[in-house]
Short mmCIF file of C-alpha atoms in Angstrom, two decimals:
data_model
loop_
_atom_site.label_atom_id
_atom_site.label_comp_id
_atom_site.label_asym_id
_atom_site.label_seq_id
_atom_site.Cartn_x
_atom_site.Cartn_y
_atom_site.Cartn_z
CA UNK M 1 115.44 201.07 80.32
CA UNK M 2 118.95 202.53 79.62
CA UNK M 3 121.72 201.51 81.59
CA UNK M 4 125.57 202.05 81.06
CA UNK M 5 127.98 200.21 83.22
CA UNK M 6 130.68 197.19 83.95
CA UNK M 7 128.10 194.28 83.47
CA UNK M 8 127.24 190.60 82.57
CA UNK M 9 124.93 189.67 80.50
CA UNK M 10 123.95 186.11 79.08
CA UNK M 11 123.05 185.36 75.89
CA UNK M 12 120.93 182.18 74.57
CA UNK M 13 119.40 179.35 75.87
CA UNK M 14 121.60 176.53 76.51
CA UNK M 15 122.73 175.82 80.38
CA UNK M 16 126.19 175.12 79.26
CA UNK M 17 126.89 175.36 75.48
CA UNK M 18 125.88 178.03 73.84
CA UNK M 19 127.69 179.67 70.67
CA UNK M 20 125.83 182.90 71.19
CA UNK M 21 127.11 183.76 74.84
CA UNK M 22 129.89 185.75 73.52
CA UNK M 23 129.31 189.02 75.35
CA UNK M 24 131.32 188.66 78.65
CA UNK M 25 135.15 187.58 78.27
CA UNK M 26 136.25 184.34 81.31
CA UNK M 27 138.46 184.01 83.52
CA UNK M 28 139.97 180.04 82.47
CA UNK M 29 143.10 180.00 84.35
CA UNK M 30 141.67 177.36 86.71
CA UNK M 31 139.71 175.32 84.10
CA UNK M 32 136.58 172.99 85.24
CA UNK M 33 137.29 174.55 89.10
CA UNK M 34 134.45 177.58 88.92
CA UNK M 35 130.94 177.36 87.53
CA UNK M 36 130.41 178.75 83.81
CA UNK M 37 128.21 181.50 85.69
CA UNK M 38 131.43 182.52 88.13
CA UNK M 39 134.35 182.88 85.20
CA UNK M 40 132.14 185.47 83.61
CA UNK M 41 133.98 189.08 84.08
CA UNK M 42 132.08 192.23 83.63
CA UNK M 43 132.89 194.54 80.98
CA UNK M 44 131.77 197.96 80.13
CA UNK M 45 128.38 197.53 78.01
CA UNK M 46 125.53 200.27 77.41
CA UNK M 47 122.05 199.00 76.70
CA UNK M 48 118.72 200.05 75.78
CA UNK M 49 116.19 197.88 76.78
CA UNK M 50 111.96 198.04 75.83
CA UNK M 51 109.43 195.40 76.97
CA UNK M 52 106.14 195.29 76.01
CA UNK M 53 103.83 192.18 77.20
CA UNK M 54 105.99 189.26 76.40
CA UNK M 55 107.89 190.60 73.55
CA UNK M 56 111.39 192.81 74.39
CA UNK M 57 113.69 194.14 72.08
CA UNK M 58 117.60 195.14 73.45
CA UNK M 59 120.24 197.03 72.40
CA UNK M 60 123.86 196.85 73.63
CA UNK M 61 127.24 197.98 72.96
CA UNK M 62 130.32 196.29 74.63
CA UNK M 63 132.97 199.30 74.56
CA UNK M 64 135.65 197.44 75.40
CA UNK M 65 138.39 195.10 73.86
CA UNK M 66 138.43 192.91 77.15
CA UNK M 67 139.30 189.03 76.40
CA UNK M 68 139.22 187.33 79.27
CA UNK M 69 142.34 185.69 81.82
CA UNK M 70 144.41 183.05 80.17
CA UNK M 71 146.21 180.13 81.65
CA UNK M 72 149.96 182.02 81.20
CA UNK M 73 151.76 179.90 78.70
CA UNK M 74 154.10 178.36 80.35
CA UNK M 75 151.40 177.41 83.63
CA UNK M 76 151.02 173.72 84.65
CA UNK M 77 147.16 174.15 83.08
CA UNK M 78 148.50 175.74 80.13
CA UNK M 79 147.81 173.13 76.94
CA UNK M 80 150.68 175.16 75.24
CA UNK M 81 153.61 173.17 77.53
CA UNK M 82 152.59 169.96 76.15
CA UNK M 83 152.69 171.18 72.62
CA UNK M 84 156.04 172.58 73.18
CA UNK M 85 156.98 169.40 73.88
CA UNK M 86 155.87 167.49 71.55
CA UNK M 87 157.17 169.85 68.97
CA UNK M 88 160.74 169.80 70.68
CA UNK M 89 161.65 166.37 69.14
CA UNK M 90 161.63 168.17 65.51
CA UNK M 91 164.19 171.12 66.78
CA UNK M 92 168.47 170.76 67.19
CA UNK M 93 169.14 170.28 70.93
CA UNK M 94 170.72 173.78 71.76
CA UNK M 95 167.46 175.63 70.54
CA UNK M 96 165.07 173.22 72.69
CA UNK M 97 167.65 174.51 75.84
CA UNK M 98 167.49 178.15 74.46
CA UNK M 99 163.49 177.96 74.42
CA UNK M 100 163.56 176.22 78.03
CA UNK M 101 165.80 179.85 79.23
CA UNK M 102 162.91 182.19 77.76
CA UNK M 103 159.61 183.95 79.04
CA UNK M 104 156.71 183.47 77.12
CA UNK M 105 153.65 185.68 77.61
CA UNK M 106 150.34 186.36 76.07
CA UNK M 107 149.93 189.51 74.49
CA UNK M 108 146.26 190.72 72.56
CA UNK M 109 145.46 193.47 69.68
CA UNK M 110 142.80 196.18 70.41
CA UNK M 111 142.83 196.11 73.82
CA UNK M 112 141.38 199.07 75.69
CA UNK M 113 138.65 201.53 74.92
CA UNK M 114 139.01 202.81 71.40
CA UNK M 115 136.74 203.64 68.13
CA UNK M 116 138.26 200.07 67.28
CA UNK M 117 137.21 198.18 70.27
CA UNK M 118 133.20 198.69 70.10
CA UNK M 119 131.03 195.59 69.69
CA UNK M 120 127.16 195.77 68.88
CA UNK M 121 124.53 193.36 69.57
CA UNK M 122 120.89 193.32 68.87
CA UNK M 123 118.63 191.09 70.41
CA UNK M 124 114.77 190.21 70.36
CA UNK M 125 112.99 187.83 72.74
CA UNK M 126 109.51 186.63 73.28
CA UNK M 127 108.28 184.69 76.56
CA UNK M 128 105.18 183.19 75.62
CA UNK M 129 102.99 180.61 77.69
CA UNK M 130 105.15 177.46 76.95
CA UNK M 131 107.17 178.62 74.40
CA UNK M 132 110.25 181.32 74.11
CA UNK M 133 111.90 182.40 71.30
CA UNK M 134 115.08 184.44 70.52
CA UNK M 135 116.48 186.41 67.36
CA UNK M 136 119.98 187.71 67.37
CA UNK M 137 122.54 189.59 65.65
CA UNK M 138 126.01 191.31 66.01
CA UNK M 139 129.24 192.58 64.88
CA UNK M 140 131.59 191.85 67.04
CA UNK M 141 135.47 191.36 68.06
CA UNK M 142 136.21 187.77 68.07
CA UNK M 143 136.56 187.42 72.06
CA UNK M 144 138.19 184.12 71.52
CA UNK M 145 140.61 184.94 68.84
CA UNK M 146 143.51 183.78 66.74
CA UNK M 147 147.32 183.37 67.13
CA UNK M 148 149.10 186.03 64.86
CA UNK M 149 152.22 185.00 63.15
CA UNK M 150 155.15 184.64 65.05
CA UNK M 151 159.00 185.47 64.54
CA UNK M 152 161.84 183.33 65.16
CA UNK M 153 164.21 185.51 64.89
CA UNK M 154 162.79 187.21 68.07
CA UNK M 155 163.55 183.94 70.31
CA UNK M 156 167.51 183.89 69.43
CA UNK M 157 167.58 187.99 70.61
CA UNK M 158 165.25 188.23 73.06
CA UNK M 159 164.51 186.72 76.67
CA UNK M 160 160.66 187.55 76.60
CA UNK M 161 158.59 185.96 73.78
CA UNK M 162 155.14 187.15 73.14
CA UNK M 163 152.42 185.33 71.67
CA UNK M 164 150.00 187.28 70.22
CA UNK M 165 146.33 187.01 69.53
CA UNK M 166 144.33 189.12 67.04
CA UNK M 167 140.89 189.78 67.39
CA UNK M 168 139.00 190.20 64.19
CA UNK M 169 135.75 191.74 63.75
CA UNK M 170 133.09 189.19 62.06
CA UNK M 171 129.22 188.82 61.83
CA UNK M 172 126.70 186.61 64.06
CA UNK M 173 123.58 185.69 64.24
CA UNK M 174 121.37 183.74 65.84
CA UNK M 175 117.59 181.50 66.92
CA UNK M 176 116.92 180.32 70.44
CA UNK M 177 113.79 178.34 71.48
CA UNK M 178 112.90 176.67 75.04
CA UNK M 179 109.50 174.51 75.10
CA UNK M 180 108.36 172.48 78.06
CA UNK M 181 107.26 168.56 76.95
CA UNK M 182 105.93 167.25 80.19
CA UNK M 183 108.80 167.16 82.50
CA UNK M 184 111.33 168.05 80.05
CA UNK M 185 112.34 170.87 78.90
CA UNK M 186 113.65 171.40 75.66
CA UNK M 187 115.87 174.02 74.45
CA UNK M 188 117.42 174.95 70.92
CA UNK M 189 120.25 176.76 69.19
CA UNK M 190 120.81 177.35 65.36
CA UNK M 191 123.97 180.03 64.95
CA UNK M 192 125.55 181.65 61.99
CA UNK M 193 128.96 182.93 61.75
CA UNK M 194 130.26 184.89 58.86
CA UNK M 195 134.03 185.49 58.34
CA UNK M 196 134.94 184.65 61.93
CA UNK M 197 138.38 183.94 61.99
CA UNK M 198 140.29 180.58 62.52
CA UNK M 199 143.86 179.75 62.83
CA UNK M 200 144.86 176.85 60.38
CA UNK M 201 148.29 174.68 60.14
CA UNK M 202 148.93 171.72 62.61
CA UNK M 203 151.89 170.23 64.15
CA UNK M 204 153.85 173.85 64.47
CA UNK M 205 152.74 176.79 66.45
CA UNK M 206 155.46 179.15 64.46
CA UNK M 207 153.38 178.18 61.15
CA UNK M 208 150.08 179.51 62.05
CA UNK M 209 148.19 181.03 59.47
CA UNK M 210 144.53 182.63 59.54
CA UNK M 211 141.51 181.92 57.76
CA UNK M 212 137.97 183.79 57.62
CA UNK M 213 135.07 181.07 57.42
CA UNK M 214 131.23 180.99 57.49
CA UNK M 215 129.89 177.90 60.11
CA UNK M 216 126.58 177.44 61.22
CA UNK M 217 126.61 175.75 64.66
CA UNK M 218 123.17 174.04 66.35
CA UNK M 219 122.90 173.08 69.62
CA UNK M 220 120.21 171.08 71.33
CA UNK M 221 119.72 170.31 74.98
CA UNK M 222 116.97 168.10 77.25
CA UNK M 223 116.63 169.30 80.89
CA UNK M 224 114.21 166.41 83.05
CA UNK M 225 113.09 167.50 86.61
CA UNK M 226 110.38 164.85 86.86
CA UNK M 227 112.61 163.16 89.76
CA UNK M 228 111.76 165.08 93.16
CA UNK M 229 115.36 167.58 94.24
CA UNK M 230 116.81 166.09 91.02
CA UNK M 231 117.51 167.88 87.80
CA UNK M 232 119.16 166.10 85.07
CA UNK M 233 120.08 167.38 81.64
CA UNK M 234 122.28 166.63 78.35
CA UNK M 235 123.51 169.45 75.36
CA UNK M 236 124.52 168.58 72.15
CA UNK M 237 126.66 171.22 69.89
CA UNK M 238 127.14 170.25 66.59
CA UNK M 239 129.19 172.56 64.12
CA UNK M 240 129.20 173.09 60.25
CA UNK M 241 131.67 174.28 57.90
CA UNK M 242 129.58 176.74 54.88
CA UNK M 243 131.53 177.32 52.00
CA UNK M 244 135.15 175.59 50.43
CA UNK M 245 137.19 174.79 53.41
CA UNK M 246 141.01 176.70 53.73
CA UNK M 247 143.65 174.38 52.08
CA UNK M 248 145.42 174.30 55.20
CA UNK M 249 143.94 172.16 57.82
CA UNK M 250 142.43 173.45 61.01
CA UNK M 251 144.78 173.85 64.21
CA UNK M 252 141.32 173.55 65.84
CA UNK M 253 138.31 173.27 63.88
CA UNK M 254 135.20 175.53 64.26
CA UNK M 255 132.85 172.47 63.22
CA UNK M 256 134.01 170.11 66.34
CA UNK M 257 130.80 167.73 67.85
CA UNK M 258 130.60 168.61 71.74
CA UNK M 259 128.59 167.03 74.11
CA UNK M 260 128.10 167.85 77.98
CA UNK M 261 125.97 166.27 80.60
CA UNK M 262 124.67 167.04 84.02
CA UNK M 263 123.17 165.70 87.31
CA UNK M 264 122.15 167.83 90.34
CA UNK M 265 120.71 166.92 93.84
CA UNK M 266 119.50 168.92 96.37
CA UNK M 267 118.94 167.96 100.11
CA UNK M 268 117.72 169.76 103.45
CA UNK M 269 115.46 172.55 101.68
CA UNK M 270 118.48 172.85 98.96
CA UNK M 271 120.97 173.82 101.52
CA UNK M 272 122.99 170.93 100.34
CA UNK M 273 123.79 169.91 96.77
CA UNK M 274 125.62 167.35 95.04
CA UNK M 275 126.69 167.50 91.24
CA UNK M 276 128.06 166.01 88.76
CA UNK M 277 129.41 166.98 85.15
CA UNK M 278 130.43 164.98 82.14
CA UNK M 279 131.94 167.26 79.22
CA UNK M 280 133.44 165.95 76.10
CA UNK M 281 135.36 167.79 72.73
CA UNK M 282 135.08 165.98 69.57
CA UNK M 283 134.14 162.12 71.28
CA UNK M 284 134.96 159.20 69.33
CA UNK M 285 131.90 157.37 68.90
CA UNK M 286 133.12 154.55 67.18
CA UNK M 287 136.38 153.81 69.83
CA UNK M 288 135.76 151.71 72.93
CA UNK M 289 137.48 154.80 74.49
CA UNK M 290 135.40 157.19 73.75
CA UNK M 291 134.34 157.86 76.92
CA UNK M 292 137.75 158.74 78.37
CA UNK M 293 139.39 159.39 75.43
CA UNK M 294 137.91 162.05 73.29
CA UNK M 295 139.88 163.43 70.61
CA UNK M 296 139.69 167.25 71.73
CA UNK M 297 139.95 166.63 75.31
CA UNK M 298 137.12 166.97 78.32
CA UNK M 299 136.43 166.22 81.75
CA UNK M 300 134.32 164.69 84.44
CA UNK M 301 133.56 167.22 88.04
CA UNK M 302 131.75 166.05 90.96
CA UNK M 303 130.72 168.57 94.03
CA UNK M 304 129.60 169.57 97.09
CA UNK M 305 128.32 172.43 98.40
CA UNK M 306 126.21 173.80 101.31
CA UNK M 307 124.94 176.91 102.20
CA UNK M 308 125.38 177.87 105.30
CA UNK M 309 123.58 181.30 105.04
CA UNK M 310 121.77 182.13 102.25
CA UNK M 311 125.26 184.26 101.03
CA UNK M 312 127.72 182.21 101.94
CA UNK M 313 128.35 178.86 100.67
CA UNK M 314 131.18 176.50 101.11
CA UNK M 315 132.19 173.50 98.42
CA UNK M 316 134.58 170.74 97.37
CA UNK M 317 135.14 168.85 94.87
CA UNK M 318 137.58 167.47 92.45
CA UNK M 319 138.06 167.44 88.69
CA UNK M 320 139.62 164.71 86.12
CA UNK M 321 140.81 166.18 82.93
CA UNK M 322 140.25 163.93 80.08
CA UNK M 323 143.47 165.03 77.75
CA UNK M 324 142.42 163.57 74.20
CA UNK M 325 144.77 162.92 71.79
CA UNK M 326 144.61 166.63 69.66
CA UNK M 327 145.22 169.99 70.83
CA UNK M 328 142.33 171.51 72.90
CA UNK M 329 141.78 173.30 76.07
CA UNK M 330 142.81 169.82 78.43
CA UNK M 331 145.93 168.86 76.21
CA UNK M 332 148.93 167.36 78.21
CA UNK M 333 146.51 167.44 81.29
CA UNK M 334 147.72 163.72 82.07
CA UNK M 335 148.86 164.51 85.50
CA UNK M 336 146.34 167.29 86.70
CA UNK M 337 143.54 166.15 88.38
CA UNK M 338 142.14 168.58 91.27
CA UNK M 339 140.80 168.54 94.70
CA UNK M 340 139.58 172.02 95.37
CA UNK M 341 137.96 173.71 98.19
CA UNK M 342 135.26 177.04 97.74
CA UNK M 343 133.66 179.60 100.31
CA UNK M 344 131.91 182.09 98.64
CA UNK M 345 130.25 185.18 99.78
CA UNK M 346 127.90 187.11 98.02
CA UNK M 347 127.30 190.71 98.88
CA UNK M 348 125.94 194.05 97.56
CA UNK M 349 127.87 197.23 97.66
CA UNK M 350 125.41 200.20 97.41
#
């Protein structure tokens, strides 16, 4: 099967975290709101796909340099407001009120459709009876990628500041595995990175430096559907640092723990579901507040939803943001909480 088009496509087994679903850039300016499925965008991939039995071997090329839709820097979600402000204290008074006058904006390298922008990924899967496994490799632009240096100079002369992000090219690879074990069902990730790039320095954005390192990152995950309508399931993601580390420290370190848990109901033939998600950055274990404080950041969502034709569903629900004490993705998120509302309709355009 060859196919060429604006797609999404998932990669490994995990519900929630998996290091190897790297193909298809998100949309995170409303973080925790939408499912992980729904702030997928497509992107322009080509693949070759053969199947024979249960074995299947695929292809792909992502020909774009597409990275996703940011929370705009200076956003209420945006984490980088908070460490403005904690920064400010260190900076003379008149250049925290010249900052407060500027525009910051997000701006990324090798954008667009170029000889510089292709991606390649390789992939082999077997679905046996009871057991799947999964081999992966590619070379790829870092989707996530790094701050680039930033000049100074620039916020004294001009009224628009850009931050920049680079997007390096580095190596992955990958082993999946999902096994049944009664009414659980067990699924695995072991992931190597090589040279993937990682911003290092802490305390001041303006400092940021960038350093290539090798991590190998596992993930494990139990699923248990042995309660009738119910699914419940926990993923563990546990990072590891190959090699001498930089001798700066991380701004946010490639080898963080990261645990997320989940609990779904359905009712009335699954027209209605409740849910509920627990996801945490780097927990403290050995802190009584571990649970609502952990050191990276997190948060707990609960919805609803029910369909009220089978393509179009309407939901609620409400997120808590659980800021942690170190930069992450929920930092300065104190005052945040949401209450959201959803109708979503699905449809086909031929």
């Amino acid at each position: 099967i060859l196919s060429s088009g604006r797609q999404i496509v998932t990669w490994g087994e995990s519900d929630g975290l998996s290091p190897l679903d790297v193909i298809n850039p998100q949309d995170q300016r409303e973080p925790g709101v939408a499912d992980l499925d729904d702030m997928k965008l497509a992107v322009w991939l080509s693949r070759l796909q053969l199947s024979v039995d249960a074995h299947s071997v695929e292809l792909m090329v992502r020909h774009e340099g597409n990275y996703g839709l940011l929370v705009p820097p200076q956003a209420d979600y945006s984490p980088f407001n908070a460490i403005m402000s904690q920064s400010s204290s260190m900076l003379p008074p008149t250049f925290i009120a010249l900052l407060k006058e500027k525009e910051f904006r997000f701006a990324h390298q090798r954008e667009g459709v170029s000889s510089k922008t292709q991606s390649v990924f390789l992939r082999y899967q077997y679905r046996g009876a009871g057991f799947d496994l999964g081999i992966y490799a590619a070379s790829l632009l870092d989707t996530q990628g790094v701050i680039g240096p930033m000049d100074v100079s620039l916020f004294l002369t001009q009224d628009q500041i850009e931050i920049t992000y680079d997007h390096p090219r580095y190596t992955l690879t990958g082993l999946t595995f999902a096994t049944p074990l009664g009414n659980f069902l067990w699924k695995g990730e072991v992931v190597g990175a090589i040279d993937r790039p990682s911003n290092t320095g802490e305390g001041d954005i303006n400092s940021l430096q960038v350093a290539e390192v090798d991590t190998l990152t596992i993930v494990s995950g139990l699923t248990y559907s042995g309660f009738a309508d119910t699914t419940l399931s926990v993923e563990y993601q546990r990072g590891f640092l190959i090699g001498d580390a930089p001798s700066e420290p991380f701004f946010i370190p490639p080898n963080l723990e990261i645990i997320a848990m989940r609990a779904q109901r359905n009712f009335w033939r699954e027209r209605f579901s409740a849910g509920l998600v627990l996801s945490m950055i780097a927990p403290q274990w050995a802190s009584p507040s571990a649970l609502h404080q952990p050191e990276r950041g997190g948060l707990v969502r609960a919805d609803l939803s029910y369909r009220l034709l089978d393509q179009l569903k309407l939901g609620v629900g409400y997120v808590h943001y659980l800021t942690g004490e170190s930069f992450g993705p929920f930092f300065g998120l104190e005052e945040h909480d949401r209450l959201f509302a959803q109708l979503r309709w699905d449809f086909t355009i031929y």
